[in-house]
């Protein structure tokens, strides 16, 4: 009678197996956070609405030439669920299309900010001497600069557009992430296995990719969900100031149009309240998700 030999896995296969197991455990723990799940479900609904915007609200509904007989500044009713704007366009239609730009800017700008902040933070924490000090001085320089003012300057200098706002927000909001990543990098650097890797001849690239980057990724992930909300607020602020693309719908541009017609002081409360509540709810949802991820990935918070 022959016995089957045990399956021998390669180190790479074992590493992927551990990662898969860790991901399953993370999803299981995240599902137990009610606040985080509420935020996730709401964001999934908003994302689906943004993706299927052409189906839910065809672009022709925004054509002002076809809205001659529609009442302007119509209050919310069965005929106009969220009211109409100063050109007779349905507010809910503008909100559906505006979700596309707001989420795109929030996610893309956050991705750019996280990549820059992670690379600079790891470099500042790993390298010593002149280069490490230079990286830290660059981080301090961007920390003391008002990010919103710098984003306004970049948006006014560059051509107006969605990608201009993404670049402006991404290039001005990475310093906080870099400082947090640097602190985590210094903590990982002090562990024994880093010293053993150096003693065995590991170079900077190996240490950064194999040890430091996996060590800071949970913190970066938690910080990402919190930064998306700030990016959406920044996009709304820039659009509110008239620095966005006027040909595209966004929640910030809706607030800008409401300010131009003095909606708040003229009694057209729905024109201001609807996009304002939407921005608050989306930012709150990302914050709830961020807190849940932080509780899972941070051993100190998880043990409480």
PDB file of C-alpha atoms in Angstrom:
ATOM      1  CA  UNK A   1       0.000   0.000   0.000  1.00  0.00           C
ATOM      2  CA  UNK A   2       1.519   3.279  -1.105  1.00  0.00           C
ATOM      3  CA  UNK A   3       1.024   6.546   0.681  1.00  0.00           C
ATOM      4  CA  UNK A   4       0.692   9.833  -1.164  1.00  0.00           C
ATOM      5  CA  UNK A   5       3.657  12.099  -0.669  1.00  0.00           C
ATOM      6  CA  UNK A   6       2.888  15.465   0.859  1.00  0.00           C
ATOM      7  CA  UNK A   7       2.597  18.371  -1.555  1.00  0.00           C
ATOM      8  CA  UNK A   8       5.740  20.468  -1.572  1.00  0.00           C
ATOM      9  CA  UNK A   9       5.038  24.119  -2.138  1.00  0.00           C
ATOM     10  CA  UNK A  10       7.521  26.690  -3.298  1.00  0.00           C
ATOM     11  CA  UNK A  11       8.302  29.685  -1.061  1.00  0.00           C
ATOM     12  CA  UNK A  12       6.427  31.939  -3.482  1.00  0.00           C
ATOM     13  CA  UNK A  13       3.326  29.716  -3.314  1.00  0.00           C
ATOM     14  CA  UNK A  14       3.480  29.690   0.471  1.00  0.00           C
ATOM     15  CA  UNK A  15       3.738  33.480   0.520  1.00  0.00           C
ATOM     16  CA  UNK A  16       0.679  33.843  -1.721  1.00  0.00           C
ATOM     17  CA  UNK A  17      -1.190  31.343   0.440  1.00  0.00           C
ATOM     18  CA  UNK A  18      -0.452  33.381   3.567  1.00  0.00           C
ATOM     19  CA  UNK A  19      -1.544  36.554   1.820  1.00  0.00           C
ATOM     20  CA  UNK A  20      -4.782  34.949   0.693  1.00  0.00           C
ATOM     21  CA  UNK A  21      -5.480  33.696   4.201  1.00  0.00           C
ATOM     22  CA  UNK A  22      -4.738  37.125   5.655  1.00  0.00           C
ATOM     23  CA  UNK A  23      -7.088  38.749   3.132  1.00  0.00           C
ATOM     24  CA  UNK A  24      -9.906  36.338   4.000  1.00  0.00           C
ATOM     25  CA  UNK A  25      -9.376  37.015   7.708  1.00  0.00           C
ATOM     26  CA  UNK A  26      -9.408  40.759   7.020  1.00  0.00           C
ATOM     27  CA  UNK A  27     -12.708  40.543   5.128  1.00  0.00           C
ATOM     28  CA  UNK A  28     -14.223  38.445   7.914  1.00  0.00           C
ATOM     29  CA  UNK A  29     -13.202  40.972  10.580  1.00  0.00           C
ATOM     30  CA  UNK A  30     -14.328  43.915   8.457  1.00  0.00           C
ATOM     31  CA  UNK A  31     -17.768  42.335   8.041  1.00  0.00           C
ATOM     32  CA  UNK A  32     -18.129  42.430  11.828  1.00  0.00           C
ATOM     33  CA  UNK A  33     -17.759  46.234  11.917  1.00  0.00           C
ATOM     34  CA  UNK A  34     -21.280  47.564  11.450  1.00  0.00           C
ATOM     35  CA  UNK A  35     -20.224  51.157  10.862  1.00  0.00           C
ATOM     36  CA  UNK A  36     -17.649  50.120   8.281  1.00  0.00           C
ATOM     37  CA  UNK A  37     -20.172  47.925   6.472  1.00  0.00           C
ATOM     38  CA  UNK A  38     -22.717  50.753   6.415  1.00  0.00           C
ATOM     39  CA  UNK A  39     -20.127  53.014   4.813  1.00  0.00           C
ATOM     40  CA  UNK A  40     -19.119  50.321   2.314  1.00  0.00           C
ATOM     41  CA  UNK A  41     -22.706  49.577   1.263  1.00  0.00           C
ATOM     42  CA  UNK A  42     -23.467  53.276   0.777  1.00  0.00           C
ATOM     43  CA  UNK A  43     -20.319  53.795  -1.294  1.00  0.00           C
ATOM     44  CA  UNK A  44     -21.097  50.763  -3.446  1.00  0.00           C
ATOM     45  CA  UNK A  45     -24.546  52.222  -4.170  1.00  0.00           C
ATOM     46  CA  UNK A  46     -23.048  55.612  -5.070  1.00  0.00           C
ATOM     47  CA  UNK A  47     -20.438  53.931  -7.285  1.00  0.00           C
ATOM     48  CA  UNK A  48     -23.106  51.907  -9.109  1.00  0.00           C
ATOM     49  CA  UNK A  49     -25.159  55.043  -9.646  1.00  0.00           C
ATOM     50  CA  UNK A  50     -22.100  56.795 -11.078  1.00  0.00           C
ATOM     51  CA  UNK A  51     -21.210  53.885 -13.368  1.00  0.00           C
ATOM     52  CA  UNK A  52     -24.724  53.505 -14.735  1.00  0.00           C
ATOM     53  CA  UNK A  53     -25.418  57.239 -14.976  1.00  0.00           C
ATOM     54  CA  UNK A  54     -26.089  57.127 -18.763  1.00  0.00           C
ATOM     55  CA  UNK A  55     -28.749  54.450 -18.132  1.00  0.00           C
ATOM     56  CA  UNK A  56     -30.324  56.033 -15.051  1.00  0.00           C
ATOM     57  CA  UNK A  57     -30.331  59.581 -16.421  1.00  0.00           C
ATOM     58  CA  UNK A  58     -29.525  59.978 -20.134  1.00  0.00           C
ATOM     59  CA  UNK A  59     -27.289  62.929 -20.992  1.00  0.00           C
ATOM     60  CA  UNK A  60     -30.139  64.496 -22.965  1.00  0.00           C
ATOM     61  CA  UNK A  61     -31.823  65.334 -19.652  1.00  0.00           C
ATOM     62  CA  UNK A  62     -29.079  67.921 -19.076  1.00  0.00           C
ATOM     63  CA  UNK A  63     -29.615  69.637 -22.426  1.00  0.00           C
ATOM     64  CA  UNK A  64     -31.058  73.058 -21.556  1.00  0.00           C
ATOM     65  CA  UNK A  65     -32.376  73.507 -25.091  1.00  0.00           C
ATOM     66  CA  UNK A  66     -34.895  70.737 -24.416  1.00  0.00           C
ATOM     67  CA  UNK A  67     -36.069  72.201 -21.095  1.00  0.00           C
ATOM     68  CA  UNK A  68     -37.892  75.287 -22.325  1.00  0.00           C
ATOM     69  CA  UNK A  69     -41.199  74.420 -20.660  1.00  0.00           C
ATOM     70  CA  UNK A  70     -39.721  73.121 -17.397  1.00  0.00           C
ATOM     71  CA  UNK A  71     -40.226  75.273 -14.317  1.00  0.00           C
ATOM     72  CA  UNK A  72     -37.061  76.853 -12.947  1.00  0.00           C
ATOM     73  CA  UNK A  73     -36.324  76.632  -9.239  1.00  0.00           C
ATOM     74  CA  UNK A  74     -39.139  74.124  -8.807  1.00  0.00           C
ATOM     75  CA  UNK A  75     -39.191  72.841  -5.201  1.00  0.00           C
ATOM     76  CA  UNK A  76     -38.991  69.084  -4.491  1.00  0.00           C
ATOM     77  CA  UNK A  77     -42.223  67.307  -5.432  1.00  0.00           C
ATOM     78  CA  UNK A  78     -43.431  64.088  -7.002  1.00  0.00           C
ATOM     79  CA  UNK A  79     -42.772  65.562 -10.434  1.00  0.00           C
ATOM     80  CA  UNK A  80     -39.356  66.940  -9.429  1.00  0.00           C
ATOM     81  CA  UNK A  81     -38.001  64.654  -6.653  1.00  0.00           C
ATOM     82  CA  UNK A  82     -35.080  66.911  -5.697  1.00  0.00           C
ATOM     83  CA  UNK A  83     -36.238  70.118  -7.366  1.00  0.00           C
ATOM     84  CA  UNK A  84     -34.810  71.929 -10.381  1.00  0.00           C
ATOM     85  CA  UNK A  85     -32.022  74.451 -10.827  1.00  0.00           C
ATOM     86  CA  UNK A  86     -31.900  77.904 -12.386  1.00  0.00           C
ATOM     87  CA  UNK A  87     -32.047  76.398 -15.902  1.00  0.00           C
ATOM     88  CA  UNK A  88     -34.801  73.897 -15.215  1.00  0.00           C
ATOM     89  CA  UNK A  89     -32.514  70.885 -14.968  1.00  0.00           C
ATOM     90  CA  UNK A  90     -33.402  68.202 -12.459  1.00  0.00           C
ATOM     91  CA  UNK A  91     -31.120  68.310  -9.434  1.00  0.00           C
ATOM     92  CA  UNK A  92     -31.142  64.513  -9.125  1.00  0.00           C
ATOM     93  CA  UNK A  93     -29.911  64.172 -12.712  1.00  0.00           C
ATOM     94  CA  UNK A  94     -27.033  66.544 -12.027  1.00  0.00           C
ATOM     95  CA  UNK A  95     -26.246  64.667  -8.819  1.00  0.00           C
ATOM     96  CA  UNK A  96     -26.092  61.340 -10.663  1.00  0.00           C
ATOM     97  CA  UNK A  97     -23.644  62.694 -13.244  1.00  0.00           C
ATOM     98  CA  UNK A  98     -21.770  64.691 -10.629  1.00  0.00           C
ATOM     99  CA  UNK A  99     -21.053  61.520  -8.657  1.00  0.00           C
ATOM    100  CA  UNK A 100     -18.827  60.388 -11.529  1.00  0.00           C
ATOM    101  CA  UNK A 101     -16.494  63.377 -11.354  1.00  0.00           C
ATOM    102  CA  UNK A 102     -16.466  63.624  -7.569  1.00  0.00           C
ATOM    103  CA  UNK A 103     -15.602  59.939  -7.059  1.00  0.00           C
ATOM    104  CA  UNK A 104     -13.081  59.941  -9.902  1.00  0.00           C
ATOM    105  CA  UNK A 105     -11.253  62.949  -8.502  1.00  0.00           C
ATOM    106  CA  UNK A 106     -11.383  61.602  -4.947  1.00  0.00           C
ATOM    107  CA  UNK A 107     -10.032  58.159  -5.836  1.00  0.00           C
ATOM    108  CA  UNK A 108      -7.460  59.243  -8.445  1.00  0.00           C
ATOM    109  CA  UNK A 109      -6.084  62.122  -6.360  1.00  0.00           C
ATOM    110  CA  UNK A 110      -5.872  59.868  -3.314  1.00  0.00           C
ATOM    111  CA  UNK A 111      -4.025  57.195  -5.312  1.00  0.00           C
ATOM    112  CA  UNK A 112      -1.491  59.783  -6.488  1.00  0.00           C
ATOM    113  CA  UNK A 113      -1.119  61.164  -2.971  1.00  0.00           C
ATOM    114  CA  UNK A 114      -0.656  57.693  -1.445  1.00  0.00           C
ATOM    115  CA  UNK A 115       1.959  56.643  -4.003  1.00  0.00           C
ATOM    116  CA  UNK A 116       4.018  59.809  -3.557  1.00  0.00           C
ATOM    117  CA  UNK A 117       3.632  59.800   0.231  1.00  0.00           C
ATOM    118  CA  UNK A 118       4.550  56.113   0.543  1.00  0.00           C
ATOM    119  CA  UNK A 119       7.665  56.374  -1.631  1.00  0.00           C
ATOM    120  CA  UNK A 120       8.924  59.560  -0.005  1.00  0.00           C
ATOM    121  CA  UNK A 121       8.113  58.321   3.506  1.00  0.00           C
ATOM    122  CA  UNK A 122       9.928  55.021   3.027  1.00  0.00           C
ATOM    123  CA  UNK A 123      12.918  56.819   1.506  1.00  0.00           C
ATOM    124  CA  UNK A 124      13.056  59.298   4.390  1.00  0.00           C
ATOM    125  CA  UNK A 125      12.880  56.528   6.978  1.00  0.00           C
ATOM    126  CA  UNK A 126      15.166  53.981   5.338  1.00  0.00           C
ATOM    127  CA  UNK A 127      18.034  56.093   4.062  1.00  0.00           C
ATOM    128  CA  UNK A 128      20.249  57.983   6.468  1.00  0.00           C
ATOM    129  CA  UNK A 129      22.673  60.834   6.049  1.00  0.00           C
ATOM    130  CA  UNK A 130      22.192  63.654   3.578  1.00  0.00           C
ATOM    131  CA  UNK A 131      19.554  61.946   1.412  1.00  0.00           C
ATOM    132  CA  UNK A 132      17.328  60.980   4.330  1.00  0.00           C
ATOM    133  CA  UNK A 133      17.621  64.467   5.819  1.00  0.00           C
ATOM    134  CA  UNK A 134      16.778  66.026   2.450  1.00  0.00           C
ATOM    135  CA  UNK A 135      13.640  63.893   2.123  1.00  0.00           C
ATOM    136  CA  UNK A 136      12.535  64.911   5.610  1.00  0.00           C
ATOM    137  CA  UNK A 137      13.059  68.607   4.853  1.00  0.00           C
ATOM    138  CA  UNK A 138      10.929  68.241   1.705  1.00  0.00           C
ATOM    139  CA  UNK A 139       8.170  66.625   3.760  1.00  0.00           C
ATOM    140  CA  UNK A 140       8.340  69.427   6.338  1.00  0.00           C
ATOM    141  CA  UNK A 141       8.189  72.024   3.556  1.00  0.00           C
ATOM    142  CA  UNK A 142       4.961  70.611   2.133  1.00  0.00           C
ATOM    143  CA  UNK A 143       3.503  70.163   5.613  1.00  0.00           C
ATOM    144  CA  UNK A 144       3.793  73.857   6.480  1.00  0.00           C
ATOM    145  CA  UNK A 145       2.359  74.975   3.136  1.00  0.00           C
ATOM    146  CA  UNK A 146      -1.437  75.332   3.088  1.00  0.00           C
ATOM    147  CA  UNK A 147      -2.397  72.523   0.742  1.00  0.00           C
ATOM    148  CA  UNK A 148      -5.645  74.144  -0.368  1.00  0.00           C
ATOM    149  CA  UNK A 149      -3.940  77.416  -1.318  1.00  0.00           C
ATOM    150  CA  UNK A 150      -1.249  75.523  -3.225  1.00  0.00           C
ATOM    151  CA  UNK A 151      -3.939  73.504  -5.016  1.00  0.00           C
ATOM    152  CA  UNK A 152      -5.742  76.725  -5.939  1.00  0.00           C
ATOM    153  CA  UNK A 153      -2.507  78.144  -7.376  1.00  0.00           C
ATOM    154  CA  UNK A 154      -1.855  75.005  -9.434  1.00  0.00           C
ATOM    155  CA  UNK A 155      -5.449  74.866 -10.669  1.00  0.00           C
ATOM    156  CA  UNK A 156      -5.345  78.512 -11.744  1.00  0.00           C
ATOM    157  CA  UNK A 157      -1.980  78.162 -13.512  1.00  0.00           C
ATOM    158  CA  UNK A 158      -2.734  74.934 -15.371  1.00  0.00           C
ATOM    159  CA  UNK A 159      -5.535  74.511 -17.883  1.00  0.00           C
ATOM    160  CA  UNK A 160      -8.897  73.820 -16.340  1.00  0.00           C
ATOM    161  CA  UNK A 161     -10.032  70.213 -16.305  1.00  0.00           C
ATOM    162  CA  UNK A 162     -10.657  67.172 -14.153  1.00  0.00           C
ATOM    163  CA  UNK A 163      -7.078  65.915 -14.427  1.00  0.00           C
ATOM    164  CA  UNK A 164      -5.753  69.327 -13.459  1.00  0.00           C
ATOM    165  CA  UNK A 165      -7.732  69.130 -10.212  1.00  0.00           C
ATOM    166  CA  UNK A 166      -6.524  65.554  -9.658  1.00  0.00           C
ATOM    167  CA  UNK A 167      -2.893  66.598 -10.118  1.00  0.00           C
ATOM    168  CA  UNK A 168      -3.345  69.678  -7.931  1.00  0.00           C
ATOM    169  CA  UNK A 169      -4.864  67.683  -5.062  1.00  0.00           C
ATOM    170  CA  UNK A 170      -2.482  64.742  -5.434  1.00  0.00           C
ATOM    171  CA  UNK A 171       0.642  66.901  -5.433  1.00  0.00           C
ATOM    172  CA  UNK A 172      -0.394  68.901  -2.374  1.00  0.00           C
ATOM    173  CA  UNK A 173      -1.829  66.260  -0.012  1.00  0.00           C
ATOM    174  CA  UNK A 174       0.893  63.615   0.247  1.00  0.00           C
ATOM    175  CA  UNK A 175       3.028  65.132   3.033  1.00  0.00           C
ATOM    176  CA  UNK A 176       0.872  63.874   5.912  1.00  0.00           C
ATOM    177  CA  UNK A 177       0.972  60.334   4.541  1.00  0.00           C
ATOM    178  CA  UNK A 178       4.746  60.559   4.057  1.00  0.00           C
ATOM    179  CA  UNK A 179       5.271  61.581   7.676  1.00  0.00           C
ATOM    180  CA  UNK A 180       3.161  58.679   8.983  1.00  0.00           C
ATOM    181  CA  UNK A 181       4.870  56.200   6.642  1.00  0.00           C
ATOM    182  CA  UNK A 182       8.303  57.445   7.734  1.00  0.00           C
ATOM    183  CA  UNK A 183       7.443  56.830  11.379  1.00  0.00           C
ATOM    184  CA  UNK A 184       6.244  53.305  10.570  1.00  0.00           C
ATOM    185  CA  UNK A 185       9.356  52.688   8.455  1.00  0.00           C
ATOM    186  CA  UNK A 186      11.605  53.628  11.369  1.00  0.00           C
ATOM    187  CA  UNK A 187       9.652  51.201  13.563  1.00  0.00           C
ATOM    188  CA  UNK A 188      10.063  48.355  11.059  1.00  0.00           C
ATOM    189  CA  UNK A 189      13.747  49.208  10.543  1.00  0.00           C
ATOM    190  CA  UNK A 190      14.450  48.560  14.230  1.00  0.00           C
ATOM    191  CA  UNK A 191      13.304  44.930  14.071  1.00  0.00           C
ATOM    192  CA  UNK A 192      15.745  42.048  14.165  1.00  0.00           C
ATOM    193  CA  UNK A 193      14.916  40.508  10.793  1.00  0.00           C
ATOM    194  CA  UNK A 194      15.993  43.705   9.036  1.00  0.00           C
ATOM    195  CA  UNK A 195      19.422  43.402  10.656  1.00  0.00           C
ATOM    196  CA  UNK A 196      19.601  39.746   9.639  1.00  0.00           C
ATOM    197  CA  UNK A 197      18.737  40.676   6.047  1.00  0.00           C
ATOM    198  CA  UNK A 198      21.552  43.206   5.987  1.00  0.00           C
ATOM    199  CA  UNK A 199      23.975  40.702   7.484  1.00  0.00           C
ATOM    200  CA  UNK A 200      23.068  38.223   4.740  1.00  0.00           C
ATOM    201  CA  UNK A 201      23.873  40.827   2.082  1.00  0.00           C
ATOM    202  CA  UNK A 202      20.414  42.198   1.235  1.00  0.00           C
ATOM    203  CA  UNK A 203      20.485  45.513  -0.603  1.00  0.00           C
ATOM    204  CA  UNK A 204      18.264  48.556  -0.262  1.00  0.00           C
ATOM    205  CA  UNK A 205      15.843  47.399  -2.964  1.00  0.00           C
ATOM    206  CA  UNK A 206      15.333  43.979  -1.362  1.00  0.00           C
ATOM    207  CA  UNK A 207      14.777  45.440   2.108  1.00  0.00           C
ATOM    208  CA  UNK A 208      12.337  48.059   0.827  1.00  0.00           C
ATOM    209  CA  UNK A 209      10.265  45.718  -1.355  1.00  0.00           C
ATOM    210  CA  UNK A 210      10.338  42.586   0.808  1.00  0.00           C
ATOM    211  CA  UNK A 211      10.223  44.028   4.319  1.00  0.00           C
ATOM    212  CA  UNK A 212       9.454  47.755   4.559  1.00  0.00           C
ATOM    213  CA  UNK A 213       6.663  48.039   1.973  1.00  0.00           C
ATOM    214  CA  UNK A 214       4.626  45.099   3.379  1.00  0.00           C
ATOM    215  CA  UNK A 215       5.174  46.534   6.850  1.00  0.00           C
ATOM    216  CA  UNK A 216       3.701  49.952   6.007  1.00  0.00           C
ATOM    217  CA  UNK A 217       0.949  48.855   3.602  1.00  0.00           C
ATOM    218  CA  UNK A 218      -1.714  48.226   6.296  1.00  0.00           C
ATOM    219  CA  UNK A 219      -1.168  51.742   7.608  1.00  0.00           C
ATOM    220  CA  UNK A 220      -1.273  53.183   4.089  1.00  0.00           C
ATOM    221  CA  UNK A 221      -4.514  51.305   3.388  1.00  0.00           C
ATOM    222  CA  UNK A 222      -6.167  52.713   6.483  1.00  0.00           C
ATOM    223  CA  UNK A 223      -4.925  56.212   5.658  1.00  0.00           C
ATOM    224  CA  UNK A 224      -6.174  55.907   2.075  1.00  0.00           C
ATOM    225  CA  UNK A 225      -9.832  55.529   3.022  1.00  0.00           C
ATOM    226  CA  UNK A 226      -9.539  58.593   5.252  1.00  0.00           C
ATOM    227  CA  UNK A 227      -7.802  60.660   2.571  1.00  0.00           C
ATOM    228  CA  UNK A 228     -10.435  60.023  -0.108  1.00  0.00           C
ATOM    229  CA  UNK A 229     -12.956  62.081   1.856  1.00  0.00           C
ATOM    230  CA  UNK A 230     -10.529  64.989   2.098  1.00  0.00           C
ATOM    231  CA  UNK A 231      -9.868  64.775  -1.647  1.00  0.00           C
ATOM    232  CA  UNK A 232     -13.599  64.922  -2.427  1.00  0.00           C
ATOM    233  CA  UNK A 233     -13.952  67.972  -0.193  1.00  0.00           C
ATOM    234  CA  UNK A 234     -10.970  69.598  -1.936  1.00  0.00           C
ATOM    235  CA  UNK A 235     -12.500  68.916  -5.352  1.00  0.00           C
ATOM    236  CA  UNK A 236     -15.788  70.430  -4.238  1.00  0.00           C
ATOM    237  CA  UNK A 237     -13.946  73.473  -2.884  1.00  0.00           C
ATOM    238  CA  UNK A 238     -11.994  74.017  -6.111  1.00  0.00           C
ATOM    239  CA  UNK A 239     -15.140  73.596  -8.204  1.00  0.00           C
ATOM    240  CA  UNK A 240     -17.008  75.922  -5.837  1.00  0.00           C
ATOM    241  CA  UNK A 241     -14.316  78.543  -6.434  1.00  0.00           C
ATOM    242  CA  UNK A 242     -14.784  78.225 -10.191  1.00  0.00           C
ATOM    243  CA  UNK A 243     -11.516  76.353 -10.879  1.00  0.00           C
ATOM    244  CA  UNK A 244     -13.125  73.172 -12.180  1.00  0.00           C
ATOM    245  CA  UNK A 245     -14.279  72.178 -15.646  1.00  0.00           C
ATOM    246  CA  UNK A 246     -17.531  74.034 -16.274  1.00  0.00           C
ATOM    247  CA  UNK A 247     -18.520  71.566 -19.010  1.00  0.00           C
ATOM    248  CA  UNK A 248     -18.714  68.657 -16.538  1.00  0.00           C
ATOM    249  CA  UNK A 249     -21.121  68.032 -13.717  1.00  0.00           C
ATOM    250  CA  UNK A 250     -19.763  67.676 -10.190  1.00  0.00           C
ATOM    251  CA  UNK A 251     -21.207  68.212  -6.754  1.00  0.00           C
ATOM    252  CA  UNK A 252     -18.882  71.159  -6.271  1.00  0.00           C
ATOM    253  CA  UNK A 253     -20.021  72.778  -9.523  1.00  0.00           C
ATOM    254  CA  UNK A 254     -23.654  72.425  -8.393  1.00  0.00           C
ATOM    255  CA  UNK A 255     -22.801  74.354  -5.233  1.00  0.00           C
ATOM    256  CA  UNK A 256     -20.976  76.912  -7.382  1.00  0.00           C
ATOM    257  CA  UNK A 257     -24.085  77.419  -9.540  1.00  0.00           C
ATOM    258  CA  UNK A 258     -26.198  77.726  -6.398  1.00  0.00           C
ATOM    259  CA  UNK A 259     -23.892  80.441  -5.086  1.00  0.00           C
ATOM    260  CA  UNK A 260     -24.001  82.321  -8.413  1.00  0.00           C
ATOM    261  CA  UNK A 261     -27.803  82.608  -8.229  1.00  0.00           C
ATOM    262  CA  UNK A 262     -27.840  83.285  -4.454  1.00  0.00           C
ATOM    263  CA  UNK A 263     -29.894  80.154  -3.824  1.00  0.00           C
ATOM    264  CA  UNK A 264     -29.219  80.144  -0.087  1.00  0.00           C
ATOM    265  CA  UNK A 265     -30.623  83.649   0.441  1.00  0.00           C
ATOM    266  CA  UNK A 266     -33.405  83.358  -2.134  1.00  0.00           C
ATOM    267  CA  UNK A 267     -35.189  80.426  -0.521  1.00  0.00           C
ATOM    268  CA  UNK A 268     -33.998  77.739  -2.955  1.00  0.00           C
ATOM    269  CA  UNK A 269     -32.709  75.568  -0.127  1.00  0.00           C
ATOM    270  CA  UNK A 270     -32.767  72.302  -2.109  1.00  0.00           C
ATOM    271  CA  UNK A 271     -30.200  73.723  -4.536  1.00  0.00           C
ATOM    272  CA  UNK A 272     -27.658  73.943  -1.714  1.00  0.00           C
ATOM    273  CA  UNK A 273     -28.812  71.218   0.664  1.00  0.00           C
ATOM    274  CA  UNK A 274     -28.850  68.248  -1.750  1.00  0.00           C
ATOM    275  CA  UNK A 275     -25.210  68.420  -2.947  1.00  0.00           C
ATOM    276  CA  UNK A 276     -24.054  69.434   0.530  1.00  0.00           C
ATOM    277  CA  UNK A 277     -25.664  66.395   2.161  1.00  0.00           C
ATOM    278  CA  UNK A 278     -24.289  64.127  -0.578  1.00  0.00           C
ATOM    279  CA  UNK A 279     -20.737  65.331   0.041  1.00  0.00           C
ATOM    280  CA  UNK A 280     -21.128  64.885   3.801  1.00  0.00           C
ATOM    281  CA  UNK A 281     -22.517  61.353   3.459  1.00  0.00           C
ATOM    282  CA  UNK A 282     -19.794  60.192   1.066  1.00  0.00           C
ATOM    283  CA  UNK A 283     -17.031  61.661   3.220  1.00  0.00           C
ATOM    284  CA  UNK A 284     -18.620  60.104   6.318  1.00  0.00           C
ATOM    285  CA  UNK A 285     -18.812  56.712   4.585  1.00  0.00           C
ATOM    286  CA  UNK A 286     -15.119  56.788   3.687  1.00  0.00           C
ATOM    287  CA  UNK A 287     -14.318  57.846   7.255  1.00  0.00           C
ATOM    288  CA  UNK A 288     -16.323  54.941   8.707  1.00  0.00           C
ATOM    289  CA  UNK A 289     -14.508  52.529   6.406  1.00  0.00           C
ATOM    290  CA  UNK A 290     -11.162  54.057   7.335  1.00  0.00           C
ATOM    291  CA  UNK A 291     -11.829  53.671  11.045  1.00  0.00           C
ATOM    292  CA  UNK A 292     -12.848  50.050  10.550  1.00  0.00           C
ATOM    293  CA  UNK A 293      -9.716  49.276   8.536  1.00  0.00           C
ATOM    294  CA  UNK A 294      -7.574  51.051  11.126  1.00  0.00           C
ATOM    295  CA  UNK A 295      -9.099  49.015  13.950  1.00  0.00           C
ATOM    296  CA  UNK A 296      -8.327  45.803  12.085  1.00  0.00           C
ATOM    297  CA  UNK A 297      -4.791  46.616  10.938  1.00  0.00           C
ATOM    298  CA  UNK A 298      -3.632  48.400  14.094  1.00  0.00           C
ATOM    299  CA  UNK A 299      -2.799  45.804  16.784  1.00  0.00           C
ATOM    300  CA  UNK A 300      -3.051  48.427  19.550  1.00  0.00           C
ATOM    301  CA  UNK A 301      -6.622  49.386  18.641  1.00  0.00           C
ATOM    302  CA  UNK A 302      -7.594  45.785  17.956  1.00  0.00           C
ATOM    303  CA  UNK A 303      -6.539  44.656  21.418  1.00  0.00           C
ATOM    304  CA  UNK A 304      -8.752  47.168  23.192  1.00  0.00           C
TER     305      UNK A 304
END
